[in-house]
Tab-separated table of C-alpha atoms and ligand atoms in Angstrom:
chain	number	residue	atom	x	y	z
A	84	MET	CA	0.000	-0.009	-0.029
A	85	ALA	CA	1.277	3.448	-0.885
A	86	ARG	CA	2.311	5.587	2.030
A	87	ALA	CA	0.188	8.652	2.948
A	88	LYS	CA	1.557	12.016	2.025
A	89	ILE	CA	1.589	14.948	4.409
A	90	SER	CA	2.543	18.414	3.356
A	91	LEU	CA	3.525	21.160	5.815
A	92	ILE	CA	3.154	24.775	4.621
A	93	GLY	CA	5.486	26.851	6.792
A	94	GLY	CA	8.789	25.528	7.804
A	95	GLY	CA	9.369	27.587	10.883
A	96	GLN	CA	9.346	26.560	14.540
A	97	ILE	CA	6.142	24.534	14.425
A	98	GLY	CA	6.722	23.255	10.908
A	99	GLY	CA	10.084	21.694	11.864
A	100	VAL	CA	8.538	19.858	14.948
A	101	LEU	CA	5.594	18.710	12.771
A	102	ALA	CA	8.035	17.206	10.248
A	103	GLN	CA	10.016	15.362	12.951
A	104	LEU	CA	6.826	14.021	14.519
A	105	CYS	CA	5.472	12.826	11.188
A	106	ALA	CA	8.684	10.951	10.596
A	107	LEU	CA	8.889	9.483	14.141
A	108	ARG	CA	5.348	8.170	13.884
A	109	GLU	CA	5.813	7.043	10.301
A	110	LEU	CA	2.585	8.818	9.350
A	111	GLY	CA	3.627	9.042	5.738
A	112	ASP	CA	6.026	10.836	3.380
A	113	VAL	CA	6.480	14.459	4.304
A	114	VAL	CA	6.973	17.658	2.227
A	115	LEU	CA	8.054	20.838	4.063
A	116	PHE	CA	7.218	23.929	2.113
A	117	ASP	CA	8.507	27.497	2.861
A	118	ILE	CA	9.127	30.686	0.942
A	119	VAL	CA	12.586	31.046	2.557
A	120	GLU	CA	15.076	29.395	0.068
A	121	ASN	CA	17.042	26.383	1.272
A	122	MET	CA	15.761	26.423	4.805
A	123	PRO	CA	13.070	23.714	4.463
A	124	GLN	CA	15.506	21.641	2.408
A	125	GLY	CA	18.074	22.032	5.221
A	126	LYS	CA	15.541	20.999	7.999
A	127	MET	CA	14.396	17.910	6.086
A	128	LEU	CA	17.985	16.824	5.383
A	129	ASP	CA	18.754	17.213	9.051
A	130	ILE	CA	15.793	15.013	10.077
A	131	ALA	CA	16.353	12.484	7.328
A	132	GLU	CA	19.925	11.963	8.402
A	133	VAL	CA	18.866	10.475	11.741
A	134	ALA	CA	16.395	8.014	10.214
A	135	ARG	CA	18.574	5.030	11.227
A	136	VAL	CA	18.753	6.099	14.860
A	137	ASP	CA	15.059	6.880	14.996
A	138	GLN	CA	14.154	3.880	12.868
A	139	PHE	CA	11.771	5.405	10.370
A	140	ASP	CA	11.195	4.644	6.653
A	141	VAL	CA	9.589	7.662	5.114
A	142	GLU	CA	10.691	10.114	2.433
A	143	LEU	CA	11.301	13.700	3.525
A	144	LYS	CA	11.560	16.606	1.119
A	145	GLY	CA	12.003	20.283	1.672
A	146	THR	CA	10.850	22.595	-1.032
A	147	ASN	CA	9.995	26.155	-2.220
A	148	SER	CA	7.646	24.969	-4.887
A	149	TYR	CA	3.927	24.301	-4.400
A	150	ALA	CA	4.027	21.720	-7.191
A	151	ASP	CA	5.700	19.327	-4.646
A	152	ILE	CA	2.583	19.171	-2.467
A	153	ALA	CA	0.672	17.403	-5.227
A	154	GLY	CA	-1.190	14.317	-4.133
A	155	SER	CA	-1.162	15.200	-0.425
A	156	ASP	CA	-3.641	13.463	1.793
A	157	VAL	CA	-3.171	15.973	4.622
A	158	VAL	CA	-1.813	19.526	4.524
A	159	ILE	CA	-0.962	21.260	7.767
A	160	VAL	CA	-0.442	25.131	7.652
A	161	THR	CA	1.722	27.097	9.964
A	162	ALA	CA	2.725	29.852	7.432
A	163	GLY	CA	2.469	33.217	9.061
A	164	LEU	CA	3.957	35.359	11.801
A	165	PRO	CA	3.866	34.345	15.392
A	166	ARG	CA	3.102	36.934	18.020
A	167	LYS	CA	5.577	38.914	20.098
A	168	PRO	CA	5.251	39.511	23.797
A	169	GLY	CA	2.368	41.814	24.526
A	170	MET	CA	0.437	40.949	21.291
A	171	SER	CA	-2.780	39.078	21.118
A	172	ARG	CA	-3.424	36.522	18.384
A	173	ASP	CA	-5.891	38.943	16.795
A	174	ASP	CA	-3.078	41.447	16.230
A	175	LEU	CA	-1.755	39.092	13.549
A	176	LEU	CA	-4.904	39.276	11.435
A	177	GLY	CA	-3.701	41.825	8.775
A	178	VAL	CA	-0.384	40.254	8.012
A	179	ASN	CA	-1.392	36.624	8.272
A	180	ALA	CA	-4.565	37.012	6.203
A	181	LYS	CA	-2.457	37.991	3.291
A	182	ILE	CA	-0.175	35.010	3.747
A	183	MET	CA	-3.170	32.631	4.172
A	184	LYS	CA	-4.547	33.894	0.880
A	185	GLN	CA	-1.380	32.784	-0.987
A	186	VAL	CA	-1.207	29.478	0.817
A	187	SER	CA	-4.871	28.618	0.237
A	188	GLU	CA	-4.505	29.368	-3.474
A	189	GLY	CA	-1.472	26.967	-3.507
A	190	ILE	CA	-3.347	24.234	-1.737
A	191	LYS	CA	-6.414	24.643	-3.988
A	192	GLU	CA	-4.339	24.331	-7.147
A	193	TYR	CA	-1.942	21.559	-6.114
A	194	ALA	CA	-3.620	19.546	-3.415
A	195	PRO	CA	-7.274	19.715	-4.259
A	196	ASN	CA	-8.235	16.534	-2.538
A	197	SER	CA	-6.351	17.084	0.795
A	198	PHE	CA	-7.669	17.472	4.353
A	199	VAL	CA	-6.389	20.847	5.566
A	200	ILE	CA	-5.497	21.537	9.269
A	201	ILE	CA	-4.618	25.161	9.983
A	202	ILE	CA	-2.533	26.300	12.949
A	203	SER	CA	-1.692	29.829	11.918
A	204	ASN	CA	-3.331	32.596	13.949
A	205	PRO	CA	-5.774	34.174	14.511
A	206	LEU	CA	-6.912	30.625	14.103
A	207	ASP	CA	-10.700	30.787	13.493
A	208	ALA	CA	-10.332	33.607	10.944
A	209	MET	CA	-7.515	31.855	9.136
A	210	VAL	CA	-9.555	28.632	8.785
A	211	THR	CA	-12.562	30.632	7.551
A	212	LEU	CA	-10.383	32.211	4.933
A	213	CYS	CA	-8.776	28.993	3.796
A	214	GLN	CA	-12.232	27.237	3.408
A	215	LYS	CA	-13.579	30.155	1.430
A	216	ILE	CA	-10.692	30.489	-0.858
A	217	THR	CA	-10.145	26.788	-1.510
A	218	GLY	CA	-13.891	26.106	-1.704
A	219	PHE	CA	-13.194	22.672	-0.168
A	220	PRO	CA	-16.121	21.005	1.692
A	221	PRO	CA	-16.052	22.174	5.309
A	222	GLU	CA	-15.418	18.682	6.571
A	223	ARG	CA	-11.976	18.859	4.912
A	224	VAL	CA	-10.879	22.273	6.341
A	225	MET	CA	-10.381	22.586	10.069
A	226	GLY	CA	-8.264	24.265	12.674
A	227	GLN	CA	-6.027	23.113	15.567
A	228	ALA	CA	-6.546	24.980	18.736
A	229	GLY	CA	-8.926	23.003	21.046
A	230	VAL	CA	-6.661	20.031	21.379
A	231	LEU	CA	-3.941	22.219	22.814
A	232	ASP	CA	-6.152	24.542	24.804
A	233	SER	CA	-7.820	21.477	26.387
A	234	ASN	CA	-4.533	19.850	27.026
A	235	ARG	CA	-3.292	22.983	28.806
A	236	PHE	CA	-6.405	22.950	31.030
A	237	CYS	CA	-5.905	19.274	31.753
A	238	SER	CA	-2.217	19.963	32.632
A	239	PHE	CA	-3.099	22.621	35.153
A	240	ILE	CA	-5.765	20.388	36.759
A	241	ALA	CA	-3.351	17.426	36.944
A	242	TRP	CA	-0.702	19.613	38.532
A	243	GLU	CA	-3.201	20.993	41.036
A	244	LEU	CA	-4.456	17.549	42.076
A	245	GLY	CA	-1.082	15.780	41.922
A	246	VAL	CA	-2.322	13.090	39.539
A	247	SER	CA	-1.390	11.846	36.090
A	248	VAL	CA	-2.584	14.108	33.254
A	249	ARG	CA	-3.509	10.902	31.441
A	250	ASP	CA	-6.525	10.437	33.788
A	251	ILE	CA	-7.824	14.006	33.275
A	252	ASN	CA	-10.586	14.881	30.839
A	253	ALA	CA	-11.368	18.526	30.288
A	254	MET	CA	-12.250	20.558	27.196
A	255	VAL	CA	-12.027	24.059	25.957
A	256	LEU	CA	-14.550	25.360	23.394
A	257	GLY	CA	-15.092	28.535	21.344
A	258	GLY	CA	-12.710	30.748	19.438
A	259	HIS	CA	-8.970	30.458	19.926
A	260	GLY	CA	-8.520	33.824	21.549
A	261	ASP	CA	-8.683	35.383	25.067
A	262	THR	CA	-12.436	34.642	25.160
A	263	MET	CA	-12.073	30.885	24.778
A	264	VAL	CA	-14.289	28.781	27.087
A	265	PRO	CA	-12.829	26.083	29.420
A	266	ILE	CA	-15.745	23.874	30.429
A	267	VAL	CA	-15.555	23.399	34.193
A	268	ARG	CA	-18.740	21.401	34.637
A	269	TYR	CA	-17.488	18.400	32.779
A	270	ALA	CA	-13.851	18.434	33.904
A	271	ASN	CA	-13.177	15.066	35.463
A	272	VAL	CA	-10.569	12.634	36.718
A	273	ASN	CA	-11.536	9.289	35.215
A	274	GLY	CA	-15.187	10.349	35.576
A	275	ILE	CA	-14.854	11.941	39.079
A	276	PRO	CA	-15.749	15.662	38.934
A	277	VAL	CA	-12.728	17.859	39.396
A	278	MET	CA	-14.803	20.535	41.263
A	279	GLU	CA	-15.903	17.962	43.807
A	280	GLN	CA	-12.288	17.040	44.439
A	281	LEU	CA	-11.280	20.746	44.823
A	282	ILE	CA	-14.155	21.310	47.329
A	283	ARG	CA	-13.088	18.267	49.437
A	284	LYS	CA	-9.528	19.640	49.412
A	285	TYR	CA	-10.151	23.348	49.937
A	286	GLY	CA	-13.840	23.912	50.827
A	287	GLU	CA	-16.315	25.678	48.558
A	288	ALA	CA	-14.996	29.248	48.419
A	289	LYS	CA	-11.315	28.437	47.918
A	290	ALA	CA	-12.181	25.665	45.468
A	291	LYS	CA	-13.902	28.242	43.238
A	292	GLU	CA	-10.898	30.505	43.445
A	293	VAL	CA	-8.452	27.715	42.491
A	294	MET	CA	-10.640	26.681	39.478
A	295	THR	CA	-11.002	30.257	38.376
A	296	ALA	CA	-7.275	30.656	38.458
A	297	MET	CA	-6.839	27.435	36.315
A	298	VAL	CA	-9.452	28.714	33.855
A	299	GLU	CA	-7.815	32.088	33.505
A	300	ARG	CA	-4.364	30.493	33.146
A	301	THR	CA	-5.713	28.281	30.370
A	302	LYS	CA	-7.155	31.210	28.539
A	303	MET	CA	-3.801	33.094	28.697
A	304	ALA	CA	-1.465	30.034	28.425
A	305	GLY	CA	-0.233	30.831	24.963
A	306	GLY	CA	0.684	34.325	26.057
A	307	GLU	CA	2.494	32.942	29.131
A	308	VAL	CA	4.765	30.939	26.762
A	309	VAL	CA	5.208	33.901	24.354
A	310	LYS	CA	6.376	36.059	27.312
A	311	LEU	CA	8.868	33.443	28.580
A	312	LEU	CA	10.281	32.698	25.145
A	313	GLY	CA	10.776	36.366	24.370
A	314	ASN	CA	10.834	35.664	20.664
A	315	GLY	CA	8.155	33.533	19.010
A	316	SER	CA	5.248	31.516	20.376
A	317	ALA	CA	4.576	27.948	21.583
A	318	PHE	CA	5.736	25.352	18.978
A	319	TYR	CA	6.109	21.923	20.554
A	320	SER	CA	2.529	21.803	21.864
A	321	PRO	CA	0.673	23.025	18.724
A	322	ALA	CA	2.738	20.583	16.577
A	323	SER	CA	1.839	17.601	18.771
A	324	SER	CA	-1.763	18.665	18.977
A	325	ALA	CA	-2.113	18.946	15.153
A	326	ILE	CA	-0.403	15.634	14.675
A	327	ALA	CA	-3.101	13.951	16.934
A	328	MET	CA	-5.702	15.341	14.541
A	329	ALA	CA	-3.779	14.378	11.335
A	330	GLU	CA	-3.345	10.864	12.744
A	331	ALA	CA	-7.048	10.541	13.535
A	332	ILE	CA	-7.859	11.282	9.958
A	333	LEU	CA	-5.082	9.259	8.300
A	334	ARG	CA	-5.659	6.124	10.625
A	335	ASP	CA	-9.463	6.642	10.566
A	336	GLN	CA	-9.476	6.662	14.458
A	337	LYS	CA	-12.882	8.352	15.015
A	338	ARG	CA	-11.242	10.334	17.814
A	339	VAL	CA	-13.442	12.941	19.540
A	340	LEU	CA	-11.175	16.081	19.567
A	341	PRO	CA	-12.003	19.776	20.058
A	342	THR	CA	-11.590	21.146	16.557
A	343	CYS	CA	-12.182	24.477	14.868
A	344	ALA	CA	-15.134	23.440	12.623
A	345	LEU	CA	-17.763	25.180	10.556
A	346	LEU	CA	-21.009	25.275	12.563
A	347	LYS	CA	-24.399	25.104	10.808
A	348	GLY	CA	-26.691	25.684	13.709
A	349	GLU	CA	-24.898	23.550	16.284
A	350	PHE	CA	-24.490	25.305	19.631
A	351	GLY	CA	-26.665	28.026	18.201
A	352	VAL	CA	-24.126	29.285	15.685
A	353	ASP	CA	-24.737	29.516	12.033
A	354	ASN	CA	-21.996	29.581	9.467
A	355	TYR	CA	-19.013	30.450	11.690
A	356	TYR	CA	-15.817	28.458	12.390
A	357	VAL	CA	-15.208	27.904	16.173
A	358	GLY	CA	-13.938	25.161	18.384
A	359	VAL	CA	-16.286	22.342	19.317
A	360	PRO	CA	-15.944	18.569	19.930
A	361	CYS	CA	-15.742	16.733	16.540
A	362	ILE	CA	-15.348	13.193	15.392
A	363	LEU	CA	-12.252	12.944	13.243
A	364	GLY	CA	-11.769	10.028	10.938
A	365	ALA	CA	-11.110	9.098	7.288
A	366	GLY	CA	-13.883	11.539	6.279
A	367	GLY	CA	-12.266	14.437	8.072
A	368	ILE	CA	-14.836	16.053	10.361
A	369	GLU	CA	-17.336	13.181	10.398
A	370	GLY	CA	-19.546	14.689	12.956
A	371	ILE	CA	-19.917	17.429	15.503
A	372	MET	CA	-20.737	16.212	19.015
A	373	GLU	CA	-23.282	18.756	20.198
A	374	PHE	CA	-24.328	18.857	23.819
A	375	GLU	CA	-26.425	21.101	26.058
A	376	LEU	CA	-24.510	24.099	27.424
A	377	ASP	CA	-25.943	25.710	30.559
A	378	ALA	CA	-26.905	29.373	30.453
A	379	GLU	CA	-23.632	30.621	31.697
A	380	GLU	CA	-21.538	28.442	29.324
A	381	GLN	CA	-23.777	29.445	26.432
A	382	ALA	CA	-23.219	33.180	27.221
A	383	LEU	CA	-19.460	32.701	27.331
A	384	PHE	CA	-19.547	30.704	24.121
A	385	ASP	CA	-21.708	33.416	22.401
A	386	ASN	CA	-19.219	36.037	23.611
A	387	SER	CA	-16.344	34.026	22.090
A	388	VAL	CA	-18.173	33.579	18.806
A	389	ALA	CA	-18.820	37.372	18.735
A	390	ALA	CA	-15.066	38.006	18.965
A	391	VAL	CA	-14.525	35.629	15.996
A	392	LYS	CA	-17.269	37.405	14.035
A	393	GLY	CA	-15.502	40.703	14.726
A	394	LEU	CA	-12.376	39.404	12.990
A	395	ILE	CA	-14.220	37.902	10.092
A	396	ASP	CA	-15.932	41.244	9.530
A	397	GLU	CA	-12.527	42.816	9.070
A	398	LEU	CA	-11.340	40.423	6.329
A	399	PRO	CA	-12.914	42.216	3.329
A	400	SER	CA	-11.072	45.458	4.093
A	401	ILE	CA	-7.784	43.468	4.419
A	402	LEU	CA	-8.326	41.495	1.203
A	403	PRO	CA	-10.621	43.763	-0.923
A	404	ASP	CA	-10.155	41.520	-3.994
A	405	LEU	CA	-11.862	38.727	-2.099
A	406	ALA	CA	-14.691	40.899	-0.812
A	407	ASP	CA	-17.219	38.817	-2.780
A	408	ILE	CA	-16.431	35.475	-1.338
A	409	LEU	CA	-15.938	36.861	2.110
A	410	LYS	CA	-19.420	38.250	2.490
B	85	LIG	N1	4.117	31.053	2.435
B	85	LIG	C1	4.696	30.005	3.185
B	85	LIG	N2	5.343	30.202	4.294
B	85	LIG	C2	5.418	31.446	4.758
B	85	LIG	C3	4.913	32.536	4.188
B	85	LIG	C4	4.137	32.306	2.925
B	85	LIG	N3	3.583	33.316	2.249
B	85	LIG	N4	5.179	33.623	4.822
B	85	LIG	C5	5.826	33.260	5.932
B	85	LIG	N5	6.028	31.860	5.910
B	85	LIG	C6	6.803	31.081	6.742
B	85	LIG	C7	8.027	31.796	7.387
B	85	LIG	O1	9.081	31.850	6.472
B	85	LIG	C8	8.314	30.916	8.562
B	85	LIG	O2	9.319	29.926	8.273
B	85	LIG	O3	6.029	30.698	7.872
B	85	LIG	C9	6.974	30.245	8.890
B	85	LIG	C10	6.518	30.587	10.220
B	85	LIG	O4	7.326	30.047	11.173
B	85	LIG	P1	7.699	30.781	12.554
B	85	LIG	O5	7.881	32.210	12.282
B	85	LIG	O6	8.804	30.010	13.211
B	85	LIG	O7	6.356	30.702	13.317
B	85	LIG	P2	5.735	29.407	14.163
B	85	LIG	O8	6.151	29.513	15.623
B	85	LIG	O9	6.042	28.178	13.406
B	85	LIG	O10	4.147	29.792	14.206
B	85	LIG	C11	3.466	29.832	12.879
B	85	LIG	O11	1.357	29.261	13.955
B	85	LIG	O12	0.672	29.194	16.187
B	85	LIG	C12	0.708	29.959	15.007
B	85	LIG	O13	0.652	32.177	15.864
B	85	LIG	C13	1.474	31.213	15.160
B	85	LIG	O14	0.702	32.315	13.228
B	85	LIG	C14	1.819	31.690	13.769
B	85	LIG	C15	2.027	30.267	13.161
């Protein structure tokens, strides 16, 4: 059987880690594309030259030509600027929208049958743009944010309770911005509610404080890393998170992963991309797992969707030549 083909658009910090993870997991042959000459070729040569030590048999190619992504099963996009300390993801809209236009046109032309996973920020707006420009069915165009945001929330809970993060389940919904919505009500340790454990440990009032602090840290977790790095944003964690999504599709795992998906009425949202639990398998987004939000969660979710709408409304003035399709 032919190996799968994964193309990575953007060969920077995240792109390099993505390439290495694809190789280590033997997900398929990998093409790393960037506009910077020689850099993607150098990174792929570097990874390829350790194949014997790491024991993988896949082909790795760096390129500056979109023609090399032809026949891709999955394309993962990280092209674009990362934020600097003090910036929000939304501050990247103007510059990254123009990059995403070029990238989407390249994917549309050379990899018309691929599944596309976007990582570039501001995430929800970039996924919207890519879907509109490629015209691919929405189940084939999605964004990575929720897997990472949820994992961050799980990590903070695990550290607080002093238990393995493998036994924590917690999810973050909504847009991938400062208004994202960590869902406290369903956060659990192998089915045991996290809130109940915190109340037993601290009593009601302090438990609420501790949970609020974890929720706020989750919402700002990307910025915490940006501040510490001083130059660039998180790259190991978004790469691993996108690989989980790509693997679910390529291996038809039917995983339920928080994914930036186009909503058509689910959670009360019509025609906007935001993060919700999705079933990922060989068909891409095979289903959206809708569930009842309580009034407070719905209000927070609506507020997050409103922030995404605000960015989408700015797109036609940034890309006036696309005003028609961005309506
Ligand atoms: N086409 C292809 N690649 C491009 C283009 C373009 N038009 N413009 C820039 N790039 C490349 C850059 O050359 C760079 O190698 O995108 C790469 C981005 O890499 P980094 O600057 O290292 O950024 P990274 O940390 O990988 O983050 C990429 O993901 O999480 C988001 O906010 C983050 O938007 C940022 C993106």
